[in-house]
Coordinates of C-alpha atoms in Angstrom, one line a residue:
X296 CA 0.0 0.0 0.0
X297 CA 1.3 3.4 -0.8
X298 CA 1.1 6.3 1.7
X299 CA -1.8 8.4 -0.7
X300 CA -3.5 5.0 -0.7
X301 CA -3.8 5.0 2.9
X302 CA -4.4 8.6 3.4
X303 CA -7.4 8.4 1.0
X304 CA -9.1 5.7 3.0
X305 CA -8.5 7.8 6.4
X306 CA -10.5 10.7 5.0
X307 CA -13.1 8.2 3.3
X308 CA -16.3 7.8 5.6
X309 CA -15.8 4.3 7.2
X310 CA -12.7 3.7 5.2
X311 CA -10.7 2.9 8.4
X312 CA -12.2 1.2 11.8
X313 CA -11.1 3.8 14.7
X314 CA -7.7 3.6 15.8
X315 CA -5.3 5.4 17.0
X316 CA -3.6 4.8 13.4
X317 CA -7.0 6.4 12.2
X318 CA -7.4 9.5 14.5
X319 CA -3.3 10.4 14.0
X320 CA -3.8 10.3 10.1
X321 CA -6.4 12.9 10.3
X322 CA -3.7 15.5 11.1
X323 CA -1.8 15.0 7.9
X324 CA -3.3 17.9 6.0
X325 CA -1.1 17.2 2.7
X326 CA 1.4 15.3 0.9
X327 CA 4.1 15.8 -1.4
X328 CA 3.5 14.4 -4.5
X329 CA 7.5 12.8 -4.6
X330 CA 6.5 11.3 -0.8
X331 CA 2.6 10.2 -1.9
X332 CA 3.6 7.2 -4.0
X333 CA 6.2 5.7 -0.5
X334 CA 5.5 2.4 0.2
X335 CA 4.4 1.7 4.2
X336 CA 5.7 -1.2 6.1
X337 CA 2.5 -3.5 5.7
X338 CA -0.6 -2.9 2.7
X339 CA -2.9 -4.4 5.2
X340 CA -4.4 -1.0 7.4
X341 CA -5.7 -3.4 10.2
X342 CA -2.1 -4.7 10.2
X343 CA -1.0 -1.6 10.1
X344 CA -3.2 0.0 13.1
X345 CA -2.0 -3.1 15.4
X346 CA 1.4 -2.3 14.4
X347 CA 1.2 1.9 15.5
X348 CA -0.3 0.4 19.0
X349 CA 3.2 -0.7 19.9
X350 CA 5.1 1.5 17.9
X351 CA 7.7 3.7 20.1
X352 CA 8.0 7.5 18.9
X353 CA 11.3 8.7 19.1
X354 CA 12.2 12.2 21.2
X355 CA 10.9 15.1 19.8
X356 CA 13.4 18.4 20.7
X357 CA 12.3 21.8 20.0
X358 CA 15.0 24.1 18.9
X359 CA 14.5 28.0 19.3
X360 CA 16.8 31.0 18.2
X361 CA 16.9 33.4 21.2
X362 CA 18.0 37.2 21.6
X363 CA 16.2 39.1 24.7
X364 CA 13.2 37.0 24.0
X365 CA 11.7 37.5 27.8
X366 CA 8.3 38.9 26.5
X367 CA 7.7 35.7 24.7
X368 CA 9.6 32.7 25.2
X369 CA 8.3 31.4 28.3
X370 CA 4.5 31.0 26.0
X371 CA 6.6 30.1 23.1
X372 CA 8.1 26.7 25.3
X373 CA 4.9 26.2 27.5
X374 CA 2.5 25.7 24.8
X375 CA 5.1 22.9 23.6
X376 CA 4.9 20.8 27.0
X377 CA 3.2 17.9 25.7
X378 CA 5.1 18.0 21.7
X379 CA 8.6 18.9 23.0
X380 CA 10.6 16.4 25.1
X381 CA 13.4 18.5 25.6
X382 CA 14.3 22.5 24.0
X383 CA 17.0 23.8 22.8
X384 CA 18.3 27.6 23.1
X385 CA 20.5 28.4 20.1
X386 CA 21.0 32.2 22.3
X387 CA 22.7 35.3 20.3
X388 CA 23.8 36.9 23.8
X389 CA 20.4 37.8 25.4
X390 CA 21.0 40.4 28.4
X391 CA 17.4 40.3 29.8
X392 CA 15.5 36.9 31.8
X393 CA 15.5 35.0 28.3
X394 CA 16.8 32.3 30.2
X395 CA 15.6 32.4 33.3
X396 CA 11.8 32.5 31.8
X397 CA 12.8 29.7 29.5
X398 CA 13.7 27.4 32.3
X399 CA 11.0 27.7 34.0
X400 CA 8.6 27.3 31.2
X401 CA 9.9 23.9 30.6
X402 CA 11.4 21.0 32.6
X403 CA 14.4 19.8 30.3
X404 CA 15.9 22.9 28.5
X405 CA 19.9 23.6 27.4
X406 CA 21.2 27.1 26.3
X407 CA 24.0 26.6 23.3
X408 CA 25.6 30.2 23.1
X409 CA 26.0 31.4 19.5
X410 CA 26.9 35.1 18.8
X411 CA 25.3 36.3 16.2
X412 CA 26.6 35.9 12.5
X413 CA 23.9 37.8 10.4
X414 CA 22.9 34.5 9.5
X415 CA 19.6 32.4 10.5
X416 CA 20.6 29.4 8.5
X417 CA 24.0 29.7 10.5
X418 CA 22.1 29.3 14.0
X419 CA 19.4 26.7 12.8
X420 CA 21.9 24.1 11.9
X421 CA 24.1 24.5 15.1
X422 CA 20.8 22.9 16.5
X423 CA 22.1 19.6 14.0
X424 CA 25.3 19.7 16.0
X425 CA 23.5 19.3 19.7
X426 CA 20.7 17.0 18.7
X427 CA 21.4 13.8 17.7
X428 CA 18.5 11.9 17.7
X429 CA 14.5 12.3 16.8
X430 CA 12.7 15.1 15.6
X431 CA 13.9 18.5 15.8
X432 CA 11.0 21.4 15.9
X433 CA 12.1 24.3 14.5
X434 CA 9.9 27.1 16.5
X435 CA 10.9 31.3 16.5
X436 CA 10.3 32.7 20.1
X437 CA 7.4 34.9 18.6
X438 CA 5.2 31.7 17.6
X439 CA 2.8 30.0 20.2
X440 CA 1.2 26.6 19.2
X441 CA -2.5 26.8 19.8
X442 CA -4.0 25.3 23.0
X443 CA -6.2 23.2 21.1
X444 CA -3.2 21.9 19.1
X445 CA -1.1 20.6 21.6
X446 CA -0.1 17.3 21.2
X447 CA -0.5 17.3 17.2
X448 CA 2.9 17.8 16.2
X449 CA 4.2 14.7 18.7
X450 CA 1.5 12.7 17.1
X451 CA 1.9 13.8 13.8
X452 CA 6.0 12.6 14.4
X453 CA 5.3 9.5 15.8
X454 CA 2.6 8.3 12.5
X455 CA 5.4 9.9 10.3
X456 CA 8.2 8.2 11.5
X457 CA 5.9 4.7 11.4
X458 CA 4.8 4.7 8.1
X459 CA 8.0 6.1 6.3
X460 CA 10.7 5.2 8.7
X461 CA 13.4 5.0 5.8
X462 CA 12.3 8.0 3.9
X463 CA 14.1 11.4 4.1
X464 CA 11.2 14.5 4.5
X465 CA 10.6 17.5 6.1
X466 CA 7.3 18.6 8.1
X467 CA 4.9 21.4 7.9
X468 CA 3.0 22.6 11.0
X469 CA 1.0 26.1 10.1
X470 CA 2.3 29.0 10.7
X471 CA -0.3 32.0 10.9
X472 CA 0.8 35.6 11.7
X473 CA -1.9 37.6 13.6
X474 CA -4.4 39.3 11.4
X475 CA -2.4 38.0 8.3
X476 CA -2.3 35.4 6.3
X477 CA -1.3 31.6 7.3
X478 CA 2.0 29.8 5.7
X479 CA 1.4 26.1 5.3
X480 CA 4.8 25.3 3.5
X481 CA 6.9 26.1 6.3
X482 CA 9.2 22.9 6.2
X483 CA 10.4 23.1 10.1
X484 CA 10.5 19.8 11.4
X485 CA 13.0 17.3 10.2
X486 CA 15.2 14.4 11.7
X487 CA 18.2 15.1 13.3
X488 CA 20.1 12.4 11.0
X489 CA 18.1 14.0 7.9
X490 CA 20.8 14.9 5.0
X491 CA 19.3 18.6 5.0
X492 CA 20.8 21.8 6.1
X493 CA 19.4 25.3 6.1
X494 CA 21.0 27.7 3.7
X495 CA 20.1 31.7 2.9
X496 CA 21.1 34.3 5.6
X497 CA 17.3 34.8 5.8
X498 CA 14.3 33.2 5.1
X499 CA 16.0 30.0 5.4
X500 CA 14.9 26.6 4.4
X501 CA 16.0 23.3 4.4
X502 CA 17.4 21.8 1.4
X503 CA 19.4 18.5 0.4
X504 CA 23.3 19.0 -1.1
X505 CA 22.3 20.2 -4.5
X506 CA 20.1 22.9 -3.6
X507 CA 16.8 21.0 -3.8
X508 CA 13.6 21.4 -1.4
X509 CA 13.1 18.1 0.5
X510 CA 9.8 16.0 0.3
X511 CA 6.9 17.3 2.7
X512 CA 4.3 16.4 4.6
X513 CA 1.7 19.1 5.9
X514 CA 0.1 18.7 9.3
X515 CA -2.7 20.1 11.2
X516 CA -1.0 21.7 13.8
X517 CA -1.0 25.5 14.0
X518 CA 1.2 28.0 15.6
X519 CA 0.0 31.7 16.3
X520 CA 2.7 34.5 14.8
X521 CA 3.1 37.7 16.3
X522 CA 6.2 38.6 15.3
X523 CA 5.3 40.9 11.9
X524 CA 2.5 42.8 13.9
X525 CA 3.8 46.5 12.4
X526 CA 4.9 47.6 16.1
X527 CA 6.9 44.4 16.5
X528 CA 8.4 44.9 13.1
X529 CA 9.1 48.6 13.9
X530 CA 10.3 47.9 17.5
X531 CA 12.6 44.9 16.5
X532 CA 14.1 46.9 13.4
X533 CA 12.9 44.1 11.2
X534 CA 12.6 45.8 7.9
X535 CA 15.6 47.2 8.1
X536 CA 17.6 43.5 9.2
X537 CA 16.1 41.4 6.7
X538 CA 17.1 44.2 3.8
X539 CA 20.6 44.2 5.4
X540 CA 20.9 39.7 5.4
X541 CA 19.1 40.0 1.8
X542 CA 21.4 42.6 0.1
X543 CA 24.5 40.5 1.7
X544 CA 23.4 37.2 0.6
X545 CA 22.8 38.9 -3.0
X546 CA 26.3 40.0 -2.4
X547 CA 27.5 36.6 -2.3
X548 CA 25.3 35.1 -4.5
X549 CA 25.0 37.5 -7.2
X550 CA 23.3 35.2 -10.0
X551 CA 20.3 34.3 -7.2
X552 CA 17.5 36.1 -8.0
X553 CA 15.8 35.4 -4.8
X554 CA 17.7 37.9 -2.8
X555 CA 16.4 40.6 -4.8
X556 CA 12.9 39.3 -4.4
X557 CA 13.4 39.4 -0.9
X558 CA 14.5 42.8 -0.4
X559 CA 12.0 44.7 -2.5
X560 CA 9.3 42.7 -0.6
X561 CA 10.5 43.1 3.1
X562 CA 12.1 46.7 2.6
X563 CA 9.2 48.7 0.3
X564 CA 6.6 50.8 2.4
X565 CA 3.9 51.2 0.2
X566 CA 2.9 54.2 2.5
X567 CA 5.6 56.2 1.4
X568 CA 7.3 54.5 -1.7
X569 CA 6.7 57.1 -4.8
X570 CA 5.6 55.9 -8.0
X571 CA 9.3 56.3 -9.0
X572 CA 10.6 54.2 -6.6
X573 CA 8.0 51.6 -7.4
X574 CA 8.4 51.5 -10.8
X575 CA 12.4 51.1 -10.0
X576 CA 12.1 48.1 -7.3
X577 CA 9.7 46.4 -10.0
X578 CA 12.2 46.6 -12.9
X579 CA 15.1 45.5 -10.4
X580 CA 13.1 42.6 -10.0
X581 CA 11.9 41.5 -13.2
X582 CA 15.3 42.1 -14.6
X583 CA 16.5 39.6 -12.0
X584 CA 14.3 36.5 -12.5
X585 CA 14.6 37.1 -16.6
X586 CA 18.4 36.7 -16.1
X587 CA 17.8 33.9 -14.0
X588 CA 14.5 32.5 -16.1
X589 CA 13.6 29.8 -13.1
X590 CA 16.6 27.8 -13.6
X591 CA 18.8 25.8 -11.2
X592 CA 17.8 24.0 -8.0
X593 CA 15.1 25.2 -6.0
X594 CA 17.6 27.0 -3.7
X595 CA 17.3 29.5 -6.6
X596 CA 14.3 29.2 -8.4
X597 CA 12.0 28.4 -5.9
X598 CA 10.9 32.4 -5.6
X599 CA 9.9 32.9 -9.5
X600 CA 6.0 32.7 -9.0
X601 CA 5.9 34.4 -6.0
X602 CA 8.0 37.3 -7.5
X603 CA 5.2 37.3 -9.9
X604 CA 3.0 38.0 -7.6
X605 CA 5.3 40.7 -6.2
X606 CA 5.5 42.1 -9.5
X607 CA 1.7 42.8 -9.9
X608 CA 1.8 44.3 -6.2
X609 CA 4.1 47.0 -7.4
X610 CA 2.3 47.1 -10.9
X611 CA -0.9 48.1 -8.7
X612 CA 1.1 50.5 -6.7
X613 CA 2.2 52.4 -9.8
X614 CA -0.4 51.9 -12.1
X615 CA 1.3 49.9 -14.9
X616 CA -2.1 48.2 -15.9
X617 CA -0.1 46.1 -19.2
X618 CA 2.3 45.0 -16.3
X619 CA -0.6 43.3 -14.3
X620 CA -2.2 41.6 -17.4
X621 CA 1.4 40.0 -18.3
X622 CA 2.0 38.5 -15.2
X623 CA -1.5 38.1 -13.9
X624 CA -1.6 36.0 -17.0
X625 CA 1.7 33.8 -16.0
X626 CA 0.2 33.5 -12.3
X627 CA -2.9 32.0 -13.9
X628 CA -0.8 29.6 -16.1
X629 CA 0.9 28.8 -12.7
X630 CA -2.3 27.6 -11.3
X631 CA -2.4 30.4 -8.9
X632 CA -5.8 31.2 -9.6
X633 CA -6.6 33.3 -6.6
X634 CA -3.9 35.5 -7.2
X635 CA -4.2 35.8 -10.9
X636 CA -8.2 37.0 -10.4
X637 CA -7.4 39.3 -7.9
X638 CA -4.8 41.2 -9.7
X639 CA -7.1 41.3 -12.8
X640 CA -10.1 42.1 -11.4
X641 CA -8.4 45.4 -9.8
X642 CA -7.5 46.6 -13.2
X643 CA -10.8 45.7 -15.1
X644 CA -12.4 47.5 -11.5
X645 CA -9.8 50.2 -11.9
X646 CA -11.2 50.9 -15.6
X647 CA -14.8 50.3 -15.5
X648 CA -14.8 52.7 -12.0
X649 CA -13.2 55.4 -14.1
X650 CA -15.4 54.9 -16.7
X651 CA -18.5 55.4 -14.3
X652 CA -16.5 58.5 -12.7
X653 CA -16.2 60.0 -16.3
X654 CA -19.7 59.8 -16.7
X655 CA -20.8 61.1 -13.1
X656 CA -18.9 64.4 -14.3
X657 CA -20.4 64.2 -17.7
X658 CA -24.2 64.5 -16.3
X659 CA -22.6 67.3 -14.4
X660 CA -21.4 69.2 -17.5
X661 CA -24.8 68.4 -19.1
X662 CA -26.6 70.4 -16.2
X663 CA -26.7 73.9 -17.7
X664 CA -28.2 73.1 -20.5
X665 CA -31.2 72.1 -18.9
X666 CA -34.4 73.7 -20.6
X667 CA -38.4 73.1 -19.4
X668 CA -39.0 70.8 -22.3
X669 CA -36.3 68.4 -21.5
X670 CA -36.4 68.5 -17.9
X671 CA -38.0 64.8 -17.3
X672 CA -35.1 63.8 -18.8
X673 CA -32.9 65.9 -16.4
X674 CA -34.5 64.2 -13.6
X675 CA -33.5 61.1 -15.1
X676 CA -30.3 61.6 -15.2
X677 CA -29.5 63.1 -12.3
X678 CA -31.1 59.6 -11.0
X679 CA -28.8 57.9 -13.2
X680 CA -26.0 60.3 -11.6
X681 CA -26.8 59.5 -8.0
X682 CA -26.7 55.5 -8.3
X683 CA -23.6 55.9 -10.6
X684 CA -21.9 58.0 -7.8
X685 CA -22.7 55.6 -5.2
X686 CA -21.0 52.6 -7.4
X687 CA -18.2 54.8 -8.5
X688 CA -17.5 55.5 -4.9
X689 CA -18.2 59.6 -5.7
X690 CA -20.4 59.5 -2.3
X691 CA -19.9 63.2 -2.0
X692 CA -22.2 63.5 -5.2
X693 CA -25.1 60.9 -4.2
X694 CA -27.3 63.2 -2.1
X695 CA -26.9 66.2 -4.3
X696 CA -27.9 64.2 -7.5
X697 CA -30.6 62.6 -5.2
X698 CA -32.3 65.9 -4.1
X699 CA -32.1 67.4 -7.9
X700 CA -33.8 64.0 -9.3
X701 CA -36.3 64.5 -6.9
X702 CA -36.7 68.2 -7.1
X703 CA -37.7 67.2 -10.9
X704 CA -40.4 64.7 -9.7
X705 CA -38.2 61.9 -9.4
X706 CA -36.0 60.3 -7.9
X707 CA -37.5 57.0 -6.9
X708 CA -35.5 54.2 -8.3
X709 CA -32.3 55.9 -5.8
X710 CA -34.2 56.1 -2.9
X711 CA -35.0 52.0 -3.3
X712 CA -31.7 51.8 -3.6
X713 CA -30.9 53.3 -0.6
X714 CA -33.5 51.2 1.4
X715 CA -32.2 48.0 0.0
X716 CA -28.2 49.5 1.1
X717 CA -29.8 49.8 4.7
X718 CA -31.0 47.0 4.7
X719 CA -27.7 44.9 3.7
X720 CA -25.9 47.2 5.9
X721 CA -28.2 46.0 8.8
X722 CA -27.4 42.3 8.3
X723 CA -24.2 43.1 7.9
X724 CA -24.4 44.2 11.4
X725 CA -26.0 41.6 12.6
X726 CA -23.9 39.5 11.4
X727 CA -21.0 40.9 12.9
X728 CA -22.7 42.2 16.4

């Protein structure tokens, strides 16, 4: 039986008796499709499910990358109690109760002292030099596993390490940053005998020796992020550290298109960033990946589609509406169809609301040459002009055209509109209340 094979019958309805076999497979959310085809030990599931009963998981260690971390770490290592056999403190010099609060958060923790190298990948893999056995848990002091999720990832370790004992893989727990959007490919939990190391100076990953992303297996087990809340990012200098690692890593690897990705995306403050400076960050950028057109392991290429996506960011920043359709249109050959929609749908919005803008103004100009004989059709179109200022977003315009319509005998069709906006606006409430 191959591990897809099994997985299927898990999330078929009565396609596996309960077991704990059963219940632990529900947390793996997704597999690679290099890992999916693995043979398991047995192609029997009962077998298979008597054999897990017995099965010994081996320790799990979390590994965290400390500097004055007080605020944090002693959640960070508590919501790991019952994943986490032992942590590991990879520390960059903290001066503050780091420590201290890390000790007492959990019963079995060592402190490895590591001054800090302007590189994360650096400090992950000294964790590879203290832990020799198991799982290492890759976790940053700003994350928190959820309180409903604890115990996931040990379970999640132990079925891995049953069914694929002899395979080399990676797993992804969910990261989710605080009123932003959840990562699911985070790759942060791999054996401590695994043949992968972490390479970049920032945004690291794991990779094998020729530069190539490991298979993966996603779980459902989520950790809470607060560490790119905008004061945390202000207070921590985060912007301006990852533009520093980015622009040295581009320094020694000139030819890696990635870097540049990175520092346009974490250094650009679309509240301030002129349309010049846009326009200059996206030509940096596109110039970068067409040198590099995708090729070479996924140390370097693995970037390209999302730098699409940055591309039509900074299209939409600047305005550069033929930009957006070019690589809107690779996103969407790409299969990232979310993406792809959204981008075009805010230029086909941005024209067709500038469209109805233009003709707002145009019943405006029209106004003065209103005469007895055609002033029905006046009425009409300040009607017209009122429900196209309300869809155009011209709300300063809506009651003016409103009262004119009405002043002319009409007005009627706007004033059902406004009924029917109160009335979604009401359930809206509700909804929210």
């Amino acid at each position: 039986m191959k591990f897809a094979e099994l997985l299927d019958l898990a999330r078929t309805p009565d396609g596996l008796p309960p077991s704990r076999l059963a219940a632990d497979l529900t947390l793996v959310t997704t597999v690679s499709a290099d890992l999916a085809g693995a043979s398991l030990p047995s192609s029997d599931p009962a077998e298979l499910a008597l054999l897990y009963e017995s099965h010994r998981a081996t320790p799990v260690t979390a590994a965290v990358l400390t500097r004055d971390e007080e605020q944090g770490i002693a959640d960070c290592l508590a919501a790991l109690a019952r994943d986490a056999d032992r942590c590991l403190l990879i520390d960059s010099g903290s001066t503050d109760a780091t420590v201290e609060r890390a000790r007492a958060a959990h019963g079995d923790v060592t402190v490895v002292s590591a001054p800090w190298a302007d590189d994360f990948s650096h400090h992950r893999n000294l964790a590879l030099r203290h832990v020799t056995d198991g799982w290492i848990v890759y976790v940053d002091a700003d994350e928190v596993l959820r309180p409903e999720h604890a115990g996931r990832i040990r379970r999640a370790l132990a079925l891995s390490g049953f069914l694929l004992p002899g395979a080399d893989f990676v797993v992804s727990p969910v990261i989710e940053d605080v009123g932003g959007p959840a990562y699911t490919n985070t790759q942060r939990v791999l054996r401590a005998d695994a043949p992968f190391r972490f390479r970049g100076r920032v945004h690291e990953h794991p990779y094998d020796a020729a530069g190539n992303a490991p298979r993966r297996i996603g779980i459902d087990a989520r950790f809470d992020h607060t560490g790119y809340l905008p004061e945390v990012v202000e207070e921590r200098g985060k912007r301006e550290l990852y533009g520093r690692l980015s622009r040295l890593a581009a320094h020694e690897e000139p030819d890696n298109p990635k870097w540049v990705y990175y520092e346009v995306r974490d250094t650009v403050d679309y509240r301030t960033a002129s349309r010049e400076e846009l326009t200059a960050c996206f030509d940096r950028v596109e110039a970068a990946f067409a040198a590099a057109a995708g090729q070479g392991p996924d140390y370097r290429a693995e970037r390209t589609v999302d730098a699409w996506v940055l591309l039509c960011e900074l299209a939409v920043r600047f305005g550069g509406a033929e930009q957006i359709a070019t690589y809107a249109g690779r996103l969407a050959a790409a299969g990232r169809t979310v993406e792809a929609t959204y981008y075009r749908t805010v230029v086909e919005s941005s024209r067709l609301l500038g469209r109805l803008s233009a003709l707002v103004d145009g019943i405006t100009a029209a106004e003065p040459a209103e005469e007895p004989d055609n002033r029905h059709l006046m009425a009409r179109l300040f009607e017209l002009q009122a429900t196209l200022a309300l869809a155009s977003g011209r709300y300063e315009t809506v009651v003016p055209a409103q009262r004119k319509a009405v002043a002319r005998g009409a007005g009627e069709s706007v004033t059902e509109d406004f009924e029917a906006l109160e009335r979604v606006l009401a359930a809206a409430r509700e909804g929210t209340g």
